[in-house]
């Protein structure tokens, strides 16, 4: 009853506020610093001196992952404090953007509230914003692009298309993984505008060949500095499926059981969407198809990156967290709306609400852990000198 009378604007405002409050609690003593963080800073100091990408090791055609370095070079010694507030803006903005789409996509406020809660209490999103990494700006740009994609499918204008493509350029500049999102976007737009199956197959084949060439195939220079390995697939499959299933079920639960239930749930959600597909509005179908293509393109190609450490899996999967839960909850809503069993309409939202206790506990537990870390004094020049001496 309370959910029915709550205005969507209030849900959005409360969600963003709650997310930012948890973020500032987690990072009261400053953002975390890792090896990657110091690498960014070292390169930013060098770039600030001579404004040369070659001097900081960028030899590829396009200086991937250099936007963060340029930003840090501009911020200088105030970077840690500036980024602390910028990350809050990026995280709050990401939550706001996805809820702006969700409030138009979802028919039920209950489902909107549940989706909002999954974003507020998202351990992966909070984690990547709690360290000086490239993900916060990257995820914000991806979210903004998805919002523009939603607007584009409602009313196709040249300006919106240009904005969508420009954002691709920006997030490729921020992270090499942006190439994967751009390829997924290209597939999404292709399948939207091209109706012939033969044309779609031809375009997908051409894209696959392009990926192969850009990754260093046919003896060509490697375009993005990544060397795919078939041997990486099995390791990444275990790490990523482990991390994905942990978004829904606690890690102490048996790995195979978690992954098995998660896989069955994804198959069931896909079946629900397929069964109710004709009833969904055209612009909603286009958006869902686009997000599915982008997520799958990212996941599939990501499996061939040489990333053997499980601890990194949540970080690399964080950009697709909002999309994965959007699809799951949207499919669940379709089931609730189309089932003839009244009891299921009542029980399923309750079950989902009870399930939320898990991400809430997990996120607050991690927020407390990051809150308790000691404040690290940032002496960029001194730190880099120490790194150089090793």
Short mmCIF file of N, CA, C and O in Angstrom, two decimals, residues 159-281:
data_model
loop_
_atom_site.label_atom_id
_atom_site.label_comp_id
_atom_site.label_asym_id
_atom_site.label_seq_id
_atom_site.Cartn_x
_atom_site.Cartn_y
_atom_site.Cartn_z
N UNK A 159 21.12 13.70 -33.73
CA UNK A 159 21.86 14.21 -32.58
C UNK A 159 22.04 13.16 -31.50
O UNK A 159 23.11 13.05 -30.88
N UNK A 160 20.99 12.36 -31.26
CA UNK A 160 21.09 11.31 -30.26
C UNK A 160 22.08 10.23 -30.68
O UNK A 160 22.85 9.72 -29.87
N UNK A 161 22.07 9.90 -31.96
CA UNK A 161 23.00 8.89 -32.46
C UNK A 161 24.44 9.38 -32.34
O UNK A 161 25.33 8.62 -31.93
N UNK A 162 24.68 10.64 -32.67
CA UNK A 162 26.02 11.22 -32.55
C UNK A 162 26.47 11.20 -31.09
O UNK A 162 27.63 10.86 -30.79
N UNK A 163 25.56 11.55 -30.16
CA UNK A 163 25.89 11.54 -28.74
C UNK A 163 26.25 10.14 -28.26
O UNK A 163 27.19 9.95 -27.49
N UNK A 164 25.49 9.14 -28.73
CA UNK A 164 25.75 7.75 -28.37
C UNK A 164 27.14 7.32 -28.83
O UNK A 164 27.91 6.71 -28.08
N UNK A 165 27.49 7.67 -30.06
CA UNK A 165 28.79 7.29 -30.62
C UNK A 165 29.93 8.07 -29.96
O UNK A 165 31.02 7.52 -29.75
N UNK A 166 29.67 9.33 -29.61
CA UNK A 166 30.70 10.14 -28.94
C UNK A 166 31.03 9.57 -27.57
O UNK A 166 32.20 9.54 -27.16
N UNK A 167 30.02 9.08 -26.87
CA UNK A 167 30.25 8.48 -25.56
C UNK A 167 31.11 7.22 -25.70
O UNK A 167 31.96 6.93 -24.86
N UNK A 168 30.88 6.47 -26.79
CA UNK A 168 31.72 5.30 -27.05
C UNK A 168 33.19 5.70 -27.15
O UNK A 168 34.08 5.01 -26.63
N UNK A 169 33.45 6.80 -27.82
CA UNK A 169 34.82 7.30 -27.95
C UNK A 169 35.40 7.63 -26.58
O UNK A 169 36.54 7.28 -26.27
N UNK A 170 34.60 8.28 -25.74
CA UNK A 170 35.07 8.68 -24.41
C UNK A 170 35.38 7.48 -23.53
O UNK A 170 36.43 7.42 -22.89
N UNK A 171 34.46 6.50 -23.50
CA UNK A 171 34.73 5.39 -22.58
C UNK A 171 35.78 4.42 -23.13
O UNK A 171 36.39 3.66 -22.37
N UNK A 172 36.03 4.44 -24.45
CA UNK A 172 37.17 3.70 -24.97
C UNK A 172 38.47 4.38 -24.54
O UNK A 172 39.49 3.72 -24.30
N UNK A 173 38.43 5.69 -24.46
CA UNK A 173 39.58 6.45 -23.98
C UNK A 173 39.82 6.18 -22.50
O UNK A 173 40.96 6.20 -22.03
N UNK A 174 38.76 5.90 -21.75
CA UNK A 174 38.87 5.64 -20.32
C UNK A 174 39.32 4.21 -20.03
O UNK A 174 40.13 3.99 -19.14
N UNK A 175 38.78 3.23 -20.77
CA UNK A 175 39.13 1.82 -20.54
C UNK A 175 39.15 1.05 -21.85
O UNK A 175 38.31 1.28 -22.72
N UNK A 176 40.08 0.10 -21.96
CA UNK A 176 40.13 -0.73 -23.16
C UNK A 176 38.86 -1.55 -23.33
O UNK A 176 38.46 -1.88 -24.45
N UNK A 177 38.22 -1.90 -22.22
CA UNK A 177 36.98 -2.67 -22.27
C UNK A 177 35.88 -1.92 -23.02
O UNK A 177 34.87 -2.52 -23.41
N UNK A 178 36.05 -0.62 -23.21
CA UNK A 178 35.08 0.16 -23.97
C UNK A 178 34.91 -0.36 -25.39
O UNK A 178 33.83 -0.24 -25.98
N UNK A 179 35.98 -0.98 -25.94
CA UNK A 179 35.88 -1.56 -27.27
C UNK A 179 34.81 -2.65 -27.31
O UNK A 179 34.07 -2.78 -28.29
N UNK A 180 34.71 -3.41 -26.24
CA UNK A 180 33.74 -4.51 -26.18
C UNK A 180 32.32 -3.97 -26.10
O UNK A 180 31.41 -4.50 -26.73
N UNK A 181 32.13 -2.90 -25.33
CA UNK A 181 30.81 -2.28 -25.25
C UNK A 181 30.44 -1.64 -26.58
O UNK A 181 29.27 -1.66 -26.99
N UNK A 182 31.42 -1.08 -27.26
CA UNK A 182 31.15 -0.47 -28.57
C UNK A 182 30.76 -1.52 -29.59
O UNK A 182 29.87 -1.31 -30.42
N UNK A 183 31.42 -2.68 -29.54
CA UNK A 183 31.08 -3.77 -30.46
C UNK A 183 29.66 -4.28 -30.18
O UNK A 183 28.89 -4.56 -31.10
N UNK A 184 29.32 -4.40 -28.90
CA UNK A 184 27.97 -4.82 -28.53
C UNK A 184 26.93 -3.81 -28.99
O UNK A 184 25.85 -4.18 -29.47
N UNK A 185 27.27 -2.52 -28.86
CA UNK A 185 26.38 -1.46 -29.33
C UNK A 185 26.19 -1.55 -30.83
O UNK A 185 25.06 -1.40 -31.33
N UNK A 186 27.26 -1.81 -31.56
CA UNK A 186 27.18 -1.93 -33.02
C UNK A 186 26.28 -3.09 -33.42
O UNK A 186 25.46 -2.98 -34.35
N UNK A 187 26.39 -4.21 -32.71
CA UNK A 187 25.51 -5.35 -32.96
C UNK A 187 24.06 -5.00 -32.66
O UNK A 187 23.15 -5.38 -33.41
N UNK A 188 23.84 -4.27 -31.57
CA UNK A 188 22.48 -3.87 -31.19
C UNK A 188 21.84 -2.99 -32.25
O UNK A 188 20.68 -3.19 -32.63
N UNK A 189 22.59 -2.01 -32.75
CA UNK A 189 22.06 -1.11 -33.77
C UNK A 189 21.87 -1.85 -35.09
O UNK A 189 20.91 -1.58 -35.82
N UNK A 190 22.77 -2.78 -35.38
CA UNK A 190 22.65 -3.55 -36.63
C UNK A 190 21.38 -4.38 -36.64
O UNK A 190 20.61 -4.36 -37.62
N UNK A 191 21.15 -5.12 -35.57
CA UNK A 191 19.96 -5.98 -35.51
C UNK A 191 18.68 -5.16 -35.47
O UNK A 191 17.62 -5.64 -35.85
N UNK A 192 18.78 -3.92 -35.02
CA UNK A 192 17.60 -3.06 -34.97
C UNK A 192 17.21 -2.54 -36.35
O UNK A 192 16.03 -2.48 -36.70
N UNK A 193 18.22 -2.17 -37.14
CA UNK A 193 17.95 -1.54 -38.43
C UNK A 193 17.93 -2.53 -39.60
O UNK A 193 17.36 -2.24 -40.64
N UNK A 194 18.58 -3.67 -39.43
CA UNK A 194 18.65 -4.64 -40.52
C UNK A 194 17.70 -5.80 -40.22
O UNK A 194 17.81 -6.44 -39.18
N UNK A 195 16.79 -6.05 -41.11
CA UNK A 195 15.79 -7.10 -40.88
C UNK A 195 16.19 -8.44 -41.49
O UNK A 195 15.76 -9.49 -41.03
N UNK A 196 17.00 -8.42 -42.53
CA UNK A 196 17.39 -9.65 -43.22
C UNK A 196 18.37 -10.46 -42.37
O UNK A 196 19.39 -9.94 -41.91
N UNK A 197 18.07 -11.73 -42.18
CA UNK A 197 18.95 -12.60 -41.40
C UNK A 197 20.30 -12.78 -42.08
O UNK A 197 21.33 -12.88 -41.41
N UNK A 198 20.31 -12.81 -43.40
CA UNK A 198 21.56 -12.97 -44.14
C UNK A 198 22.45 -11.75 -43.94
O UNK A 198 23.67 -11.87 -43.79
N UNK A 199 21.85 -10.56 -43.94
CA UNK A 199 22.62 -9.33 -43.73
C UNK A 199 23.19 -9.29 -42.32
O UNK A 199 24.34 -8.90 -42.10
N UNK A 200 22.36 -9.69 -41.34
CA UNK A 200 22.82 -9.72 -39.95
C UNK A 200 23.98 -10.70 -39.80
O UNK A 200 24.99 -10.40 -39.15
N UNK A 201 23.87 -11.87 -40.42
CA UNK A 201 24.94 -12.87 -40.36
C UNK A 201 26.21 -12.34 -41.01
O UNK A 201 27.32 -12.53 -40.47
N UNK A 202 26.06 -11.65 -42.13
CA UNK A 202 27.23 -11.10 -42.83
C UNK A 202 27.92 -10.04 -41.98
O UNK A 202 29.16 -10.01 -41.87
N UNK A 203 27.12 -9.17 -41.36
CA UNK A 203 27.69 -8.11 -40.52
C UNK A 203 28.37 -8.70 -39.29
O UNK A 203 29.46 -8.27 -38.90
N UNK A 204 27.73 -9.69 -38.66
CA UNK A 204 28.32 -10.33 -37.47
C UNK A 204 29.62 -11.03 -37.83
O UNK A 204 30.59 -10.99 -37.05
N UNK A 205 29.67 -11.66 -39.01
CA UNK A 205 30.90 -12.32 -39.47
C UNK A 205 32.00 -11.29 -39.69
O UNK A 205 33.16 -11.51 -39.31
N UNK A 206 31.64 -10.16 -40.30
CA UNK A 206 32.61 -9.09 -40.53
C UNK A 206 33.13 -8.54 -39.21
O UNK A 206 34.34 -8.27 -39.07
N UNK A 207 32.24 -8.39 -38.22
CA UNK A 207 32.66 -7.90 -36.90
C UNK A 207 33.59 -8.89 -36.22
O UNK A 207 34.57 -8.50 -35.58
N UNK A 208 33.26 -10.19 -36.34
CA UNK A 208 34.11 -11.21 -35.74
C UNK A 208 35.51 -11.18 -36.34
O UNK A 208 36.52 -11.28 -35.63
N UNK A 209 35.59 -11.00 -37.66
CA UNK A 209 36.89 -10.89 -38.33
C UNK A 209 37.62 -9.63 -37.89
O UNK A 209 38.83 -9.65 -37.68
N UNK A 210 36.87 -8.54 -37.74
CA UNK A 210 37.46 -7.28 -37.29
C UNK A 210 38.05 -7.43 -35.89
O UNK A 210 39.16 -6.96 -35.62
N UNK A 211 37.32 -8.10 -35.00
CA UNK A 211 37.82 -8.34 -33.65
C UNK A 211 39.12 -9.14 -33.71
O UNK A 211 40.10 -8.83 -33.03
N UNK A 212 39.10 -10.18 -34.54
CA UNK A 212 40.27 -11.04 -34.67
C UNK A 212 41.48 -10.24 -35.14
O UNK A 212 42.59 -10.40 -34.62
N UNK A 213 41.26 -9.35 -36.11
CA UNK A 213 42.36 -8.54 -36.65
C UNK A 213 42.85 -7.53 -35.61
O UNK A 213 44.05 -7.38 -35.39
N UNK A 214 41.92 -6.86 -34.95
CA UNK A 214 42.30 -5.84 -33.97
C UNK A 214 43.03 -6.44 -32.77
O UNK A 214 43.80 -5.76 -32.10
N UNK A 215 42.76 -7.70 -32.50
CA UNK A 215 43.42 -8.35 -31.38
C UNK A 215 44.79 -8.91 -31.76
O UNK A 215 45.41 -9.63 -30.99
N UNK A 216 45.25 -8.60 -32.99
CA UNK A 216 46.57 -9.05 -33.38
C UNK A 216 46.56 -10.24 -34.31
O UNK A 216 47.61 -10.84 -34.56
N UNK A 217 45.38 -10.62 -34.80
CA UNK A 217 45.28 -11.73 -35.73
C UNK A 217 45.87 -11.37 -37.09
O UNK A 217 46.04 -10.20 -37.41
N UNK A 218 46.20 -12.37 -37.88
CA UNK A 218 46.75 -12.19 -39.23
C UNK A 218 48.08 -11.44 -39.21
O UNK A 218 48.47 -10.81 -40.18
N UNK A 219 48.76 -11.46 -38.07
CA UNK A 219 50.06 -10.82 -37.97
C UNK A 219 50.02 -9.31 -37.89
O UNK A 219 51.05 -8.64 -37.99
N UNK A 220 48.82 -8.73 -37.69
CA UNK A 220 48.70 -7.27 -37.61
C UNK A 220 49.06 -6.77 -36.21
O UNK A 220 49.02 -7.53 -35.24
N UNK A 221 49.43 -5.50 -36.07
CA UNK A 221 49.73 -4.94 -34.75
C UNK A 221 48.50 -5.03 -33.84
O UNK A 221 47.38 -4.83 -34.29
N UNK A 222 48.73 -5.34 -32.57
CA UNK A 222 47.61 -5.44 -31.63
C UNK A 222 47.07 -4.05 -31.33
O UNK A 222 47.79 -3.17 -30.90
N UNK A 223 45.77 -3.87 -31.56
CA UNK A 223 45.16 -2.53 -31.50
C UNK A 223 44.90 -2.05 -30.08
O UNK A 223 45.00 -0.87 -29.79
N UNK A 224 44.56 -2.98 -29.18
CA UNK A 224 44.17 -2.53 -27.83
C UNK A 224 45.08 -3.07 -26.74
O UNK A 224 44.76 -2.96 -25.55
N UNK A 225 46.21 -3.65 -27.12
CA UNK A 225 47.15 -4.08 -26.10
C UNK A 225 46.72 -5.31 -25.33
O UNK A 225 47.21 -5.55 -24.23
N UNK A 226 45.81 -6.09 -25.87
CA UNK A 226 45.37 -7.33 -25.23
C UNK A 226 45.66 -8.51 -26.15
O UNK A 226 45.43 -8.43 -27.36
N UNK A 227 46.13 -9.58 -25.58
CA UNK A 227 46.44 -10.77 -26.37
C UNK A 227 45.55 -11.91 -25.91
O UNK A 227 45.76 -12.47 -24.84
N UNK A 228 44.53 -12.25 -26.70
CA UNK A 228 43.57 -13.28 -26.29
C UNK A 228 44.22 -14.66 -26.22
O UNK A 228 45.08 -14.99 -27.03
N UNK A 229 43.80 -15.42 -25.23
CA UNK A 229 44.31 -16.77 -25.05
C UNK A 229 43.13 -17.72 -24.88
O UNK A 229 42.27 -17.51 -24.02
N UNK A 230 43.12 -18.78 -25.67
CA UNK A 230 42.06 -19.78 -25.54
C UNK A 230 42.13 -20.44 -24.17
O UNK A 230 41.11 -20.82 -23.59
N UNK A 231 43.34 -20.57 -23.64
CA UNK A 231 43.52 -21.21 -22.34
C UNK A 231 42.91 -20.41 -21.20
O UNK A 231 42.70 -20.94 -20.11
N UNK A 232 42.64 -19.12 -21.44
CA UNK A 232 42.06 -18.27 -20.39
C UNK A 232 40.58 -18.54 -20.20
O UNK A 232 40.02 -18.18 -19.16
N UNK A 233 39.94 -19.14 -21.19
CA UNK A 233 38.49 -19.28 -21.16
C UNK A 233 38.00 -20.06 -19.94
O UNK A 233 37.09 -19.63 -19.23
N UNK A 234 38.60 -21.23 -19.69
CA UNK A 234 38.12 -22.09 -18.60
C UNK A 234 38.30 -21.43 -17.23
O UNK A 234 37.42 -21.51 -16.38
N UNK A 235 39.44 -20.76 -17.05
CA UNK A 235 39.70 -20.07 -15.77
C UNK A 235 38.71 -18.93 -15.58
O UNK A 235 38.11 -18.78 -14.50
N UNK A 236 38.53 -18.12 -16.63
CA UNK A 236 37.59 -17.00 -16.54
C UNK A 236 36.16 -17.47 -16.36
O UNK A 236 35.37 -16.83 -15.66
N UNK A 237 35.81 -18.59 -17.01
CA UNK A 237 34.45 -19.12 -16.88
C UNK A 237 34.14 -19.44 -15.43
O UNK A 237 33.06 -19.11 -14.93
N UNK A 238 35.09 -20.05 -14.74
CA UNK A 238 34.88 -20.37 -13.33
C UNK A 238 34.84 -19.10 -12.48
O UNK A 238 33.96 -18.93 -11.63
N UNK A 239 35.79 -18.19 -12.72
CA UNK A 239 35.85 -16.97 -11.92
C UNK A 239 34.62 -16.09 -12.11
O UNK A 239 34.04 -15.58 -11.14
N UNK A 240 34.21 -15.90 -13.37
CA UNK A 240 33.08 -15.01 -13.65
C UNK A 240 31.75 -15.63 -13.22
O UNK A 240 30.88 -14.93 -12.70
N UNK A 241 31.59 -16.94 -13.45
CA UNK A 241 30.36 -17.58 -13.00
C UNK A 241 30.28 -17.59 -11.49
O UNK A 241 29.19 -17.45 -10.91
N UNK A 242 31.42 -17.72 -10.83
CA UNK A 242 31.47 -17.67 -9.37
C UNK A 242 31.04 -16.29 -8.88
O UNK A 242 30.21 -16.15 -7.96
N UNK A 243 31.59 -15.24 -9.51
CA UNK A 243 31.28 -13.86 -9.10
C UNK A 243 29.82 -13.50 -9.42
O UNK A 243 29.13 -12.89 -8.59
N UNK A 244 29.35 -13.88 -10.60
CA UNK A 244 27.97 -13.59 -10.99
C UNK A 244 26.97 -14.27 -10.06
O UNK A 244 25.99 -13.66 -9.63
N UNK A 245 27.22 -15.53 -9.75
CA UNK A 245 26.30 -16.24 -8.87
C UNK A 245 26.32 -15.68 -7.46
O UNK A 245 25.32 -15.73 -6.74
N UNK A 246 27.47 -15.10 -7.06
CA UNK A 246 27.57 -14.50 -5.73
C UNK A 246 26.77 -13.20 -5.64
O UNK A 246 26.52 -12.72 -4.54
N UNK A 247 26.36 -12.64 -6.77
CA UNK A 247 25.47 -11.48 -6.74
C UNK A 247 24.09 -11.87 -6.21
O UNK A 247 23.37 -11.03 -5.68
N UNK A 248 23.75 -13.16 -6.37
CA UNK A 248 22.42 -13.63 -5.96
C UNK A 248 22.45 -14.50 -4.71
O UNK A 248 21.50 -14.49 -3.93
N UNK A 249 23.55 -15.25 -4.52
CA UNK A 249 23.61 -16.20 -3.41
C UNK A 249 24.93 -16.04 -2.66
O UNK A 249 25.96 -15.76 -3.28
N UNK A 250 24.92 -16.25 -1.34
CA UNK A 250 26.13 -16.06 -0.53
C UNK A 250 27.28 -16.95 -0.99
O UNK A 250 27.08 -18.11 -1.38
N UNK A 251 28.50 -16.43 -0.92
CA UNK A 251 29.68 -17.17 -1.33
C UNK A 251 29.89 -18.49 -0.58
O UNK A 251 30.38 -19.45 -1.18
N UNK A 252 29.58 -18.56 0.72
CA UNK A 252 29.78 -19.83 1.42
C UNK A 252 28.96 -20.98 0.83
O UNK A 252 29.29 -22.15 1.05
N UNK A 253 27.87 -20.67 0.11
CA UNK A 253 27.08 -21.71 -0.52
C UNK A 253 27.93 -22.42 -1.57
O UNK A 253 28.73 -21.80 -2.24
N UNK A 254 27.75 -23.73 -1.69
CA UNK A 254 28.53 -24.53 -2.63
C UNK A 254 28.56 -23.89 -4.02
O UNK A 254 27.54 -23.48 -4.56
N UNK A 255 29.77 -23.82 -4.60
CA UNK A 255 29.97 -23.15 -5.89
C UNK A 255 29.09 -23.73 -6.98
O UNK A 255 28.41 -23.00 -7.70
N UNK A 256 29.10 -25.05 -7.12
CA UNK A 256 28.32 -25.68 -8.18
C UNK A 256 26.83 -25.44 -7.99
O UNK A 256 26.09 -25.25 -8.96
N UNK A 257 26.38 -25.47 -6.75
CA UNK A 257 24.96 -25.22 -6.47
C UNK A 257 24.59 -23.79 -6.83
O UNK A 257 23.56 -23.56 -7.47
N UNK A 258 25.45 -22.84 -6.46
CA UNK A 258 25.20 -21.43 -6.78
C UNK A 258 25.12 -21.22 -8.29
O UNK A 258 24.19 -20.60 -8.80
N UNK A 259 26.12 -21.72 -8.99
CA UNK A 259 26.19 -21.54 -10.44
C UNK A 259 25.03 -22.26 -11.13
O UNK A 259 24.43 -21.73 -12.08
N UNK A 260 24.69 -23.43 -10.64
CA UNK A 260 23.59 -24.18 -11.23
C UNK A 260 22.26 -23.46 -11.10
O UNK A 260 21.51 -23.33 -12.08
N UNK A 261 21.98 -22.94 -9.90
CA UNK A 261 20.72 -22.21 -9.68
C UNK A 261 20.70 -20.93 -10.50
O UNK A 261 19.69 -20.57 -11.10
N UNK A 262 21.84 -20.24 -10.55
CA UNK A 262 21.94 -19.00 -11.31
C UNK A 262 21.69 -19.26 -12.80
O UNK A 262 20.95 -18.52 -13.46
N UNK A 263 22.29 -20.33 -13.32
CA UNK A 263 22.11 -20.67 -14.74
C UNK A 263 20.65 -21.00 -15.04
O UNK A 263 20.09 -20.54 -16.04
N UNK A 264 20.02 -21.79 -14.17
CA UNK A 264 18.61 -22.13 -14.36
C UNK A 264 17.73 -20.89 -14.30
O UNK A 264 16.78 -20.75 -15.07
N UNK A 265 18.08 -19.96 -13.40
CA UNK A 265 17.31 -18.73 -13.28
C UNK A 265 17.42 -17.89 -14.55
O UNK A 265 16.41 -17.36 -15.04
N UNK A 266 18.62 -17.78 -15.11
CA UNK A 266 18.83 -17.01 -16.34
C UNK A 266 18.05 -17.65 -17.50
O UNK A 266 17.40 -16.94 -18.29
N UNK A 267 18.08 -18.97 -17.59
CA UNK A 267 17.34 -19.67 -18.64
C UNK A 267 15.84 -19.43 -18.47
O UNK A 267 15.12 -19.16 -19.45
N UNK A 268 15.38 -19.50 -17.23
CA UNK A 268 13.95 -19.31 -16.96
C UNK A 268 13.53 -17.87 -17.28
O UNK A 268 12.47 -17.64 -17.87
N UNK A 269 14.37 -16.89 -16.93
CA UNK A 269 14.06 -15.50 -17.23
C UNK A 269 14.02 -15.26 -18.74
O UNK A 269 13.16 -14.53 -19.25
N UNK A 270 14.96 -15.90 -19.45
CA UNK A 270 14.95 -15.80 -20.91
C UNK A 270 13.70 -16.39 -21.51
O UNK A 270 13.12 -15.83 -22.46
N UNK A 271 13.27 -17.51 -20.95
CA UNK A 271 12.03 -18.15 -21.42
C UNK A 271 10.82 -17.25 -21.18
O UNK A 271 9.94 -17.11 -22.05
N UNK A 272 10.79 -16.58 -20.03
CA UNK A 272 9.68 -15.68 -19.72
C UNK A 272 9.62 -14.52 -20.71
O UNK A 272 8.54 -14.15 -21.17
N UNK A 273 10.78 -13.96 -21.01
CA UNK A 273 10.81 -12.85 -21.98
C UNK A 273 10.37 -13.32 -23.36
O UNK A 273 9.64 -12.63 -24.07
N UNK A 274 10.81 -14.51 -23.75
CA UNK A 274 10.44 -15.06 -25.06
C UNK A 274 8.93 -15.29 -25.16
O UNK A 274 8.32 -14.99 -26.18
N UNK A 275 8.34 -15.81 -24.09
CA UNK A 275 6.91 -16.11 -24.09
C UNK A 275 6.06 -14.84 -24.15
O UNK A 275 4.99 -14.81 -24.75
N UNK A 276 6.53 -13.78 -23.54
CA UNK A 276 5.74 -12.53 -23.47
C UNK A 276 6.24 -11.48 -24.46
O UNK A 276 5.77 -10.35 -24.43
N UNK A 277 7.21 -11.85 -25.33
CA UNK A 277 7.85 -10.90 -26.24
C UNK A 277 6.86 -10.12 -27.11
O UNK A 277 6.98 -8.89 -27.23
N UNK A 278 5.86 -10.78 -27.71
CA UNK A 278 4.93 -10.03 -28.58
C UNK A 278 4.12 -8.96 -27.84
O UNK A 278 3.65 -8.00 -28.46
N UNK A 279 3.95 -9.12 -26.53
CA UNK A 279 3.15 -8.18 -25.77
C UNK A 279 3.93 -6.94 -25.34
O UNK A 279 3.35 -5.96 -24.88
N UNK A 280 5.24 -7.00 -25.47
CA UNK A 280 6.09 -5.89 -25.03
C UNK A 280 6.15 -4.84 -26.13
O UNK A 280 6.25 -5.16 -27.32
N UNK A 281 6.10 -3.57 -25.74
CA UNK A 281 6.13 -2.48 -26.70
C UNK A 281 7.43 -2.50 -27.51
O UNK A 281 8.48 -2.92 -27.01
#
